[in-house]
Amino acid sequence: MVKRVQSPSSINTFLQCPRKYYYQYIEKLPTSPNINLVRGNIAHSTLEYFFKQDLAGIDEINYKEEFIREIQRIFFTQWGKYRDALKVLGLSTKDLKFYFEETLMMLVNWCNYFIEEITLMLEKKENIVDAFNSVKPLTEQEFQSETMFVRGFIDAIKYVGDEVHILDYKTNAVPEIKESIRLQLGIYSLLYNEKHGKYPNKVGVFFLKDKLHMLIVDEELVENAKQAIHIVHEHTTMFDKKEDYEKKTSPLCKWKSGQCDFYDVCKPY
């Protein structure tokens, strides 16, 4: 069978539960929208537009307040653009208000950290525009490997002195770099290396509810990513029948507030 192009998400899905991978990526059963996915998209869009803002006329003295107002303004606009997607979720007005306020709080928290970087950079740069452009990352970069048959979208690439840092933004409630996130960052490292001929120095996640968490790119991170890619390709190029994709029952099948998208068709218990 022809190799499928995988992604960090599909590889993590296979490792979590091969049967879930089968339903989502081979049988292509529909998945249900959820608030975490929608608000994650809103947060990412807000950050992307924040980095693209027009800095003409920005107040060199009151730039901190202006940046906070700007990220709030962009967030309000993006939340409105996703109104239909939010409506489909069927959340109560109370719950929507909670997620609105929490997501806004996350973005303002991130913006405060960004402002700290700007302030430090102003010690080296002549004006706020130069400082902003020196601190802002490359955003939403797509990488695709024709040798590994893997693709990925990297949220941000920062050049810090002579170092390259790859960042992902997450709205997770718990600011912890779990194994699934380590794998995602390892795959990004492989993709960056294939395109640029060198590995990033560090990779990490900015948990919008918390702060930036970084890892040094070492051999273990890279080799684990290579092994995971190999495992998924080896299985998916040999098998395409449901019975060849094991069910892995776990608390991720069903929990207090929800269940796997494929729980009813899978019947894990």
PDB file of C-alpha atoms in Angstrom:
ATOM      1  CA  MET A   1       0.000   0.000   0.000  1.00  0.00           C
ATOM      2  CA  VAL A   2       1.055   3.567  -0.647  1.00  0.00           C
ATOM      3  CA  LYS A   3       2.404   5.470   2.340  1.00  0.00           C
ATOM      4  CA  ARG A   4      -0.027   7.966   3.788  1.00  0.00           C
ATOM      5  CA  VAL A   5       1.318  11.390   4.660  1.00  0.00           C
ATOM      6  CA  GLN A   6       1.189  11.540   8.443  1.00  0.00           C
ATOM      7  CA  SER A   7       1.133  14.463  10.859  1.00  0.00           C
ATOM      8  CA  PRO A   8       2.041  14.823  14.532  1.00  0.00           C
ATOM      9  CA  SER A   9      -1.681  14.554  15.275  1.00  0.00           C
ATOM     10  CA  SER A  10      -2.247  11.357  13.258  1.00  0.00           C
ATOM     11  CA  ILE A  11       0.902   9.736  14.671  1.00  0.00           C
ATOM     12  CA  ASN A  12      -0.128  10.542  18.232  1.00  0.00           C
ATOM     13  CA  THR A  13      -3.620   9.216  17.499  1.00  0.00           C
ATOM     14  CA  PHE A  14      -2.197   5.894  16.267  1.00  0.00           C
ATOM     15  CA  LEU A  15      -0.008   5.522  19.354  1.00  0.00           C
ATOM     16  CA  GLN A  16      -2.916   6.394  21.636  1.00  0.00           C
ATOM     17  CA  CYS A  17      -5.310   3.955  19.961  1.00  0.00           C
ATOM     18  CA  PRO A  18      -4.816   2.291  16.555  1.00  0.00           C
ATOM     19  CA  ARG A  19      -8.587   1.737  16.243  1.00  0.00           C
ATOM     20  CA  LYS A  20      -9.227   5.451  16.690  1.00  0.00           C
ATOM     21  CA  TYR A  21      -6.647   6.103  13.963  1.00  0.00           C
ATOM     22  CA  TYR A  22      -8.486   3.676  11.684  1.00  0.00           C
ATOM     23  CA  TYR A  23     -11.847   5.371  12.189  1.00  0.00           C
ATOM     24  CA  GLN A  24     -10.462   8.887  11.721  1.00  0.00           C
ATOM     25  CA  TYR A  25      -7.836   8.527   8.999  1.00  0.00           C
ATOM     26  CA  ILE A  26      -8.759   5.402   7.036  1.00  0.00           C
ATOM     27  CA  GLU A  27     -12.533   5.122   7.305  1.00  0.00           C
ATOM     28  CA  LYS A  28     -12.669   8.923   7.664  1.00  0.00           C
ATOM     29  CA  LEU A  29     -15.658   8.993   9.998  1.00  0.00           C
ATOM     30  CA  PRO A  30     -16.732  12.515  10.971  1.00  0.00           C
ATOM     31  CA  THR A  31     -15.524  14.016  14.234  1.00  0.00           C
ATOM     32  CA  SER A  32     -17.514  16.314  16.476  1.00  0.00           C
ATOM     33  CA  PRO A  33     -16.502  19.934  17.029  1.00  0.00           C
ATOM     34  CA  ASN A  34     -15.553  20.877  20.579  1.00  0.00           C
ATOM     35  CA  ILE A  35     -14.893  24.064  22.469  1.00  0.00           C
ATOM     36  CA  ASN A  36     -11.193  23.391  22.973  1.00  0.00           C
ATOM     37  CA  LEU A  37     -10.605  23.025  19.237  1.00  0.00           C
ATOM     38  CA  VAL A  38     -12.666  26.116  18.373  1.00  0.00           C
ATOM     39  CA  ARG A  39     -11.128  28.368  20.983  1.00  0.00           C
ATOM     40  CA  GLY A  40      -7.681  27.050  20.078  1.00  0.00           C
ATOM     41  CA  ASN A  41      -8.313  28.222  16.523  1.00  0.00           C
ATOM     42  CA  ILE A  42      -9.517  31.590  17.809  1.00  0.00           C
ATOM     43  CA  ALA A  43      -6.407  32.012  19.955  1.00  0.00           C
ATOM     44  CA  HIS A  44      -4.070  31.081  17.100  1.00  0.00           C
ATOM     45  CA  SER A  45      -5.829  33.480  14.721  1.00  0.00           C
ATOM     46  CA  THR A  46      -5.605  36.252  17.305  1.00  0.00           C
ATOM     47  CA  LEU A  47      -1.859  35.775  17.709  1.00  0.00           C
ATOM     48  CA  GLU A  48      -1.306  35.617  13.959  1.00  0.00           C
ATOM     49  CA  TYR A  49      -3.110  38.933  13.387  1.00  0.00           C
ATOM     50  CA  PHE A  50      -1.367  40.489  16.385  1.00  0.00           C
ATOM     51  CA  PHE A  51       2.011  39.868  14.763  1.00  0.00           C
ATOM     52  CA  LYS A  52       0.727  41.432  11.523  1.00  0.00           C
ATOM     53  CA  GLN A  53      -0.559  44.636  13.115  1.00  0.00           C
ATOM     54  CA  ASP A  54       0.279  48.025  11.655  1.00  0.00           C
ATOM     55  CA  LEU A  55       2.687  49.740  14.043  1.00  0.00           C
ATOM     56  CA  ALA A  56       2.528  53.146  12.348  1.00  0.00           C
ATOM     57  CA  GLY A  57       1.852  55.811  14.950  1.00  0.00           C
ATOM     58  CA  ILE A  58       2.262  53.534  17.955  1.00  0.00           C
ATOM     59  CA  ASP A  59       2.964  55.438  21.162  1.00  0.00           C
ATOM     60  CA  GLU A  60       6.615  54.881  22.118  1.00  0.00           C
ATOM     61  CA  ILE A  61       5.802  55.632  25.761  1.00  0.00           C
ATOM     62  CA  ASN A  62       2.460  53.880  26.247  1.00  0.00           C
ATOM     63  CA  TYR A  63       3.153  50.902  23.973  1.00  0.00           C
ATOM     64  CA  LYS A  64       2.356  48.408  26.743  1.00  0.00           C
ATOM     65  CA  GLU A  65      -1.223  49.608  27.085  1.00  0.00           C
ATOM     66  CA  GLU A  66      -1.582  49.820  23.303  1.00  0.00           C
ATOM     67  CA  PHE A  67      -0.476  46.204  22.810  1.00  0.00           C
ATOM     68  CA  ILE A  68      -2.928  44.984  25.465  1.00  0.00           C
ATOM     69  CA  ARG A  69      -5.768  46.917  23.825  1.00  0.00           C
ATOM     70  CA  GLU A  70      -4.781  45.580  20.409  1.00  0.00           C
ATOM     71  CA  ILE A  71      -4.783  41.932  21.404  1.00  0.00           C
ATOM     72  CA  GLN A  72      -8.164  42.421  23.074  1.00  0.00           C
ATOM     73  CA  ARG A  73      -9.531  44.096  19.948  1.00  0.00           C
ATOM     74  CA  ILE A  74      -8.266  41.312  17.671  1.00  0.00           C
ATOM     75  CA  PHE A  75      -9.653  38.643  20.008  1.00  0.00           C
ATOM     76  CA  PHE A  76     -13.112  40.265  20.037  1.00  0.00           C
ATOM     77  CA  THR A  77     -13.064  40.287  16.219  1.00  0.00           C
ATOM     78  CA  GLN A  78     -11.937  36.669  15.941  1.00  0.00           C
ATOM     79  CA  TRP A  79     -14.485  35.461  18.493  1.00  0.00           C
ATOM     80  CA  GLY A  80     -17.169  37.115  16.390  1.00  0.00           C
ATOM     81  CA  LYS A  81     -15.905  35.435  13.214  1.00  0.00           C
ATOM     82  CA  TYR A  82     -16.269  32.062  14.917  1.00  0.00           C
ATOM     83  CA  ARG A  83     -19.794  32.792  16.139  1.00  0.00           C
ATOM     84  CA  ASP A  84     -21.378  30.096  13.950  1.00  0.00           C
ATOM     85  CA  ALA A  85     -18.816  27.478  14.984  1.00  0.00           C
ATOM     86  CA  LEU A  86     -19.416  28.349  18.631  1.00  0.00           C
ATOM     87  CA  LYS A  87     -23.188  28.184  18.197  1.00  0.00           C
ATOM     88  CA  VAL A  88     -22.973  24.630  16.823  1.00  0.00           C
ATOM     89  CA  LEU A  89     -21.434  23.494  20.124  1.00  0.00           C
ATOM     90  CA  GLY A  90     -24.722  24.113  21.930  1.00  0.00           C
ATOM     91  CA  LEU A  91     -23.073  25.578  25.016  1.00  0.00           C
ATOM     92  CA  SER A  92     -25.058  27.569  27.548  1.00  0.00           C
ATOM     93  CA  THR A  93     -24.633  31.333  27.729  1.00  0.00           C
ATOM     94  CA  LYS A  94     -22.863  30.847  31.061  1.00  0.00           C
ATOM     95  CA  ASP A  95     -20.365  28.371  29.598  1.00  0.00           C
ATOM     96  CA  LEU A  96     -19.711  30.535  26.540  1.00  0.00           C
ATOM     97  CA  LYS A  97     -19.043  33.507  28.813  1.00  0.00           C
ATOM     98  CA  PHE A  98     -16.589  31.405  30.825  1.00  0.00           C
ATOM     99  CA  TYR A  99     -14.628  30.278  27.758  1.00  0.00           C
ATOM    100  CA  PHE A 100     -14.673  33.800  26.316  1.00  0.00           C
ATOM    101  CA  GLU A 101     -13.232  35.296  29.486  1.00  0.00           C
ATOM    102  CA  GLU A 102     -10.737  32.483  30.046  1.00  0.00           C
ATOM    103  CA  THR A 103      -9.407  32.642  26.481  1.00  0.00           C
ATOM    104  CA  LEU A 104      -9.091  36.427  26.676  1.00  0.00           C
ATOM    105  CA  MET A 105      -7.221  36.060  29.969  1.00  0.00           C
ATOM    106  CA  MET A 106      -4.832  33.578  28.328  1.00  0.00           C
ATOM    107  CA  LEU A 107      -4.062  35.954  25.471  1.00  0.00           C
ATOM    108  CA  VAL A 108      -3.509  38.930  27.763  1.00  0.00           C
ATOM    109  CA  ASN A 109      -1.212  36.731  29.860  1.00  0.00           C
ATOM    110  CA  TRP A 110       0.800  35.862  26.741  1.00  0.00           C
ATOM    111  CA  CYS A 111       0.854  39.514  25.682  1.00  0.00           C
ATOM    112  CA  ASN A 112       2.377  40.546  29.005  1.00  0.00           C
ATOM    113  CA  TYR A 113       5.268  38.144  28.392  1.00  0.00           C
ATOM    114  CA  PHE A 114       5.649  39.484  24.854  1.00  0.00           C
ATOM    115  CA  ILE A 115       5.741  43.042  26.183  1.00  0.00           C
ATOM    116  CA  GLU A 116       8.566  42.037  28.542  1.00  0.00           C
ATOM    117  CA  GLU A 117      10.552  40.845  25.517  1.00  0.00           C
ATOM    118  CA  ILE A 118       9.854  44.123  23.716  1.00  0.00           C
ATOM    119  CA  THR A 119      10.994  46.131  26.733  1.00  0.00           C
ATOM    120  CA  LEU A 120      14.281  44.219  26.929  1.00  0.00           C
ATOM    121  CA  MET A 121      14.829  44.580  23.190  1.00  0.00           C
ATOM    122  CA  LEU A 122      14.333  48.355  23.434  1.00  0.00           C
ATOM    123  CA  GLU A 123      17.657  48.484  25.273  1.00  0.00           C
ATOM    124  CA  LYS A 124      19.275  47.450  21.972  1.00  0.00           C
ATOM    125  CA  LYS A 125      16.943  49.012  19.398  1.00  0.00           C
ATOM    126  CA  GLU A 126      16.174  52.644  18.670  1.00  0.00           C
ATOM    127  CA  ASN A 127      12.396  52.421  18.503  1.00  0.00           C
ATOM    128  CA  ILE A 128       9.382  50.240  19.243  1.00  0.00           C
ATOM    129  CA  VAL A 129       8.939  49.137  15.616  1.00  0.00           C
ATOM    130  CA  ASP A 130      12.469  47.747  15.384  1.00  0.00           C
ATOM    131  CA  ALA A 131      12.093  46.080  18.779  1.00  0.00           C
ATOM    132  CA  PHE A 132       8.769  44.491  17.767  1.00  0.00           C
ATOM    133  CA  ASN A 133      10.145  43.185  14.483  1.00  0.00           C
ATOM    134  CA  SER A 134      13.191  41.744  16.245  1.00  0.00           C
ATOM    135  CA  VAL A 135      11.086  39.854  18.778  1.00  0.00           C
ATOM    136  CA  LYS A 136       8.197  38.624  16.635  1.00  0.00           C
ATOM    137  CA  PRO A 137       8.555  35.099  15.200  1.00  0.00           C
ATOM    138  CA  LEU A 138       7.830  33.617  11.817  1.00  0.00           C
ATOM    139  CA  THR A 139       4.318  32.234  12.145  1.00  0.00           C
ATOM    140  CA  GLU A 140       2.195  29.422  10.691  1.00  0.00           C
ATOM    141  CA  GLN A 141       5.008  27.764   8.758  1.00  0.00           C
ATOM    142  CA  GLU A 142       4.091  24.610   6.818  1.00  0.00           C
ATOM    143  CA  PHE A 143       6.678  21.852   6.477  1.00  0.00           C
ATOM    144  CA  GLN A 144       6.284  18.708   4.380  1.00  0.00           C
ATOM    145  CA  SER A 145       8.812  15.909   4.018  1.00  0.00           C
ATOM    146  CA  GLU A 146       8.741  13.810   0.861  1.00  0.00           C
ATOM    147  CA  THR A 147      11.218  11.368   2.391  1.00  0.00           C
ATOM    148  CA  MET A 148       9.506  10.866   5.775  1.00  0.00           C
ATOM    149  CA  PHE A 149       5.960  11.320   4.387  1.00  0.00           C
ATOM    150  CA  VAL A 150       5.170  13.688   7.245  1.00  0.00           C
ATOM    151  CA  ARG A 151       3.800  17.209   7.291  1.00  0.00           C
ATOM    152  CA  GLY A 152       3.256  19.744  10.020  1.00  0.00           C
ATOM    153  CA  PHE A 153       2.323  23.359  10.707  1.00  0.00           C
ATOM    154  CA  ILE A 154       4.682  25.103  13.103  1.00  0.00           C
ATOM    155  CA  ASP A 155       3.091  27.952  15.053  1.00  0.00           C
ATOM    156  CA  ALA A 156       6.237  30.016  15.504  1.00  0.00           C
ATOM    157  CA  ILE A 157       9.949  29.999  14.689  1.00  0.00           C
ATOM    158  CA  LYS A 158      12.108  32.439  16.643  1.00  0.00           C
ATOM    159  CA  TYR A 159      15.702  33.415  16.032  1.00  0.00           C
ATOM    160  CA  VAL A 160      17.322  34.174  19.376  1.00  0.00           C
ATOM    161  CA  GLY A 161      20.882  35.280  18.739  1.00  0.00           C
ATOM    162  CA  ASP A 162      22.488  32.379  16.891  1.00  0.00           C
ATOM    163  CA  GLU A 163      19.829  29.915  18.061  1.00  0.00           C
ATOM    164  CA  VAL A 164      16.649  28.670  16.403  1.00  0.00           C
ATOM    165  CA  HIS A 165      13.653  28.056  18.656  1.00  0.00           C
ATOM    166  CA  ILE A 166      10.429  26.347  17.532  1.00  0.00           C
ATOM    167  CA  LEU A 167       7.301  27.193  19.524  1.00  0.00           C
ATOM    168  CA  ASP A 168       3.774  25.875  19.736  1.00  0.00           C
ATOM    169  CA  TYR A 169       0.920  27.754  21.399  1.00  0.00           C
ATOM    170  CA  LYS A 170      -1.553  25.745  23.465  1.00  0.00           C
ATOM    171  CA  THR A 171      -4.660  26.517  25.500  1.00  0.00           C
ATOM    172  CA  ASN A 172      -4.281  23.375  27.651  1.00  0.00           C
ATOM    173  CA  ALA A 173      -5.543  23.627  31.208  1.00  0.00           C
ATOM    174  CA  VAL A 174      -2.461  21.824  32.567  1.00  0.00           C
ATOM    175  CA  PRO A 175       0.916  23.333  31.551  1.00  0.00           C
ATOM    176  CA  GLU A 176       2.756  20.038  31.156  1.00  0.00           C
ATOM    177  CA  ILE A 177       4.874  18.811  28.245  1.00  0.00           C
ATOM    178  CA  LYS A 178       3.420  15.308  27.998  1.00  0.00           C
ATOM    179  CA  GLU A 179       4.869  12.557  25.824  1.00  0.00           C
ATOM    180  CA  SER A 180       2.450  13.411  23.009  1.00  0.00           C
ATOM    181  CA  ILE A 181       3.734  16.999  22.997  1.00  0.00           C
ATOM    182  CA  ARG A 182       7.367  15.852  23.146  1.00  0.00           C
ATOM    183  CA  LEU A 183       6.664  13.706  20.096  1.00  0.00           C
ATOM    184  CA  GLN A 184       5.061  16.635  18.269  1.00  0.00           C
ATOM    185  CA  LEU A 185       8.095  18.812  18.996  1.00  0.00           C
ATOM    186  CA  GLY A 186      10.465  16.024  17.966  1.00  0.00           C
ATOM    187  CA  ILE A 187       8.690  15.698  14.614  1.00  0.00           C
ATOM    188  CA  TYR A 188       8.904  19.463  14.107  1.00  0.00           C
ATOM    189  CA  SER A 189      12.654  19.208  14.763  1.00  0.00           C
ATOM    190  CA  LEU A 190      13.001  16.533  12.079  1.00  0.00           C
ATOM    191  CA  LEU A 191      11.005  18.576   9.576  1.00  0.00           C
ATOM    192  CA  TYR A 192      13.045  21.709  10.267  1.00  0.00           C
ATOM    193  CA  ASN A 193      16.301  19.792   9.922  1.00  0.00           C
ATOM    194  CA  GLU A 194      15.307  18.266   6.593  1.00  0.00           C
ATOM    195  CA  LYS A 195      14.484  21.682   5.139  1.00  0.00           C
ATOM    196  CA  HIS A 196      17.309  23.748   6.643  1.00  0.00           C
ATOM    197  CA  GLY A 197      20.077  21.202   7.192  1.00  0.00           C
ATOM    198  CA  LYS A 198      20.259  21.722  10.940  1.00  0.00           C
ATOM    199  CA  TYR A 199      18.135  21.029  13.988  1.00  0.00           C
ATOM    200  CA  PRO A 200      16.569  23.813  16.031  1.00  0.00           C
ATOM    201  CA  ASN A 201      18.434  24.420  19.277  1.00  0.00           C
ATOM    202  CA  LYS A 202      15.317  24.405  21.401  1.00  0.00           C
ATOM    203  CA  VAL A 203      11.646  23.557  21.034  1.00  0.00           C
ATOM    204  CA  GLY A 204       8.824  24.360  23.369  1.00  0.00           C
ATOM    205  CA  VAL A 205       5.266  25.260  24.152  1.00  0.00           C
ATOM    206  CA  PHE A 206       3.842  28.531  25.342  1.00  0.00           C
ATOM    207  CA  PHE A 207       0.902  27.434  27.461  1.00  0.00           C
ATOM    208  CA  LEU A 208      -1.255  30.530  27.171  1.00  0.00           C
ATOM    209  CA  LYS A 209      -2.612  30.006  30.662  1.00  0.00           C
ATOM    210  CA  ASP A 210       0.884  29.799  32.113  1.00  0.00           C
ATOM    211  CA  LYS A 211       4.220  30.553  30.433  1.00  0.00           C
ATOM    212  CA  LEU A 212       6.830  29.261  27.989  1.00  0.00           C
ATOM    213  CA  HIS A 213       8.234  25.763  28.587  1.00  0.00           C
ATOM    214  CA  MET A 214      11.325  24.855  26.547  1.00  0.00           C
ATOM    215  CA  LEU A 215      13.271  21.669  25.764  1.00  0.00           C
ATOM    216  CA  ILE A 216      16.761  21.286  24.358  1.00  0.00           C
ATOM    217  CA  VAL A 217      16.702  19.335  21.097  1.00  0.00           C
ATOM    218  CA  ASP A 218      18.783  16.249  21.868  1.00  0.00           C
ATOM    219  CA  GLU A 219      19.317  12.822  20.351  1.00  0.00           C
ATOM    220  CA  GLU A 220      16.614  11.203  22.472  1.00  0.00           C
ATOM    221  CA  LEU A 221      13.944  13.664  21.313  1.00  0.00           C
ATOM    222  CA  VAL A 222      14.873  13.170  17.658  1.00  0.00           C
ATOM    223  CA  GLU A 223      15.258   9.382  17.781  1.00  0.00           C
ATOM    224  CA  ASN A 224      11.923   8.909  19.553  1.00  0.00           C
ATOM    225  CA  ALA A 225      10.252  10.919  16.790  1.00  0.00           C
ATOM    226  CA  LYS A 226      11.955   8.851  14.076  1.00  0.00           C
ATOM    227  CA  GLN A 227      10.866   5.629  15.763  1.00  0.00           C
ATOM    228  CA  ALA A 228       7.243   6.774  16.098  1.00  0.00           C
ATOM    229  CA  ILE A 229       7.097   7.746  12.418  1.00  0.00           C
ATOM    230  CA  HIS A 230       8.541   4.352  11.454  1.00  0.00           C
ATOM    231  CA  ILE A 231       6.044   2.440  13.620  1.00  0.00           C
ATOM    232  CA  VAL A 232       3.047   4.204  12.075  1.00  0.00           C
ATOM    233  CA  HIS A 233       4.253   3.886   8.483  1.00  0.00           C
ATOM    234  CA  GLU A 234       5.190   0.235   8.958  1.00  0.00           C
ATOM    235  CA  HIS A 235       1.712  -0.663  10.201  1.00  0.00           C
ATOM    236  CA  THR A 236      -0.376   1.536   7.924  1.00  0.00           C
ATOM    237  CA  THR A 237       1.397   0.414   4.739  1.00  0.00           C
ATOM    238  CA  MET A 238       0.752  -3.241   5.606  1.00  0.00           C
ATOM    239  CA  PHE A 239      -2.805  -3.164   6.935  1.00  0.00           C
ATOM    240  CA  ASP A 240      -6.039  -1.432   5.965  1.00  0.00           C
ATOM    241  CA  LYS A 241      -8.700  -3.569   7.674  1.00  0.00           C
ATOM    242  CA  LYS A 242     -10.359  -2.558  10.936  1.00  0.00           C
ATOM    243  CA  GLU A 243      -9.462  -5.767  12.766  1.00  0.00           C
ATOM    244  CA  ASP A 244      -5.780  -5.039  12.203  1.00  0.00           C
ATOM    245  CA  TYR A 245      -6.067  -1.850  14.263  1.00  0.00           C
ATOM    246  CA  GLU A 246      -6.127  -2.692  17.956  1.00  0.00           C
ATOM    247  CA  LYS A 247      -8.544  -1.129  20.409  1.00  0.00           C
ATOM    248  CA  LYS A 248      -6.686   0.393  23.335  1.00  0.00           C
ATOM    249  CA  THR A 249      -9.223   0.987  26.078  1.00  0.00           C
ATOM    250  CA  SER A 250      -8.271   3.769  28.461  1.00  0.00           C
ATOM    251  CA  PRO A 251      -9.787   6.729  30.329  1.00  0.00           C
ATOM    252  CA  LEU A 252      -9.666   8.532  26.953  1.00  0.00           C
ATOM    253  CA  CYS A 253     -12.528   6.333  25.707  1.00  0.00           C
ATOM    254  CA  LYS A 254     -15.056   7.970  28.028  1.00  0.00           C
ATOM    255  CA  TRP A 255     -14.706  10.474  30.836  1.00  0.00           C
ATOM    256  CA  LYS A 256     -16.930  12.530  33.091  1.00  0.00           C
ATOM    257  CA  SER A 257     -17.677  15.322  30.622  1.00  0.00           C
ATOM    258  CA  GLY A 258     -17.376  13.526  27.277  1.00  0.00           C
ATOM    259  CA  GLN A 259     -16.200  10.608  25.207  1.00  0.00           C
ATOM    260  CA  CYS A 260     -14.115   9.677  22.170  1.00  0.00           C
ATOM    261  CA  ASP A 261     -15.697  10.750  18.872  1.00  0.00           C
ATOM    262  CA  PHE A 262     -15.924   7.085  17.887  1.00  0.00           C
ATOM    263  CA  TYR A 263     -17.125   5.657  21.211  1.00  0.00           C
ATOM    264  CA  ASP A 264     -20.560   4.616  19.934  1.00  0.00           C
ATOM    265  CA  VAL A 265     -19.291   2.853  16.816  1.00  0.00           C
ATOM    266  CA  CYS A 266     -16.273   1.353  18.591  1.00  0.00           C
ATOM    267  CA  LYS A 267     -18.063   0.073  21.717  1.00  0.00           C
ATOM    268  CA  PRO A 268     -14.797  -0.371  23.634  1.00  0.00           C
ATOM    269  CA  TYR A 269     -16.413  -1.893  26.729  1.00  0.00           C
TER     270      TYR A 269
END
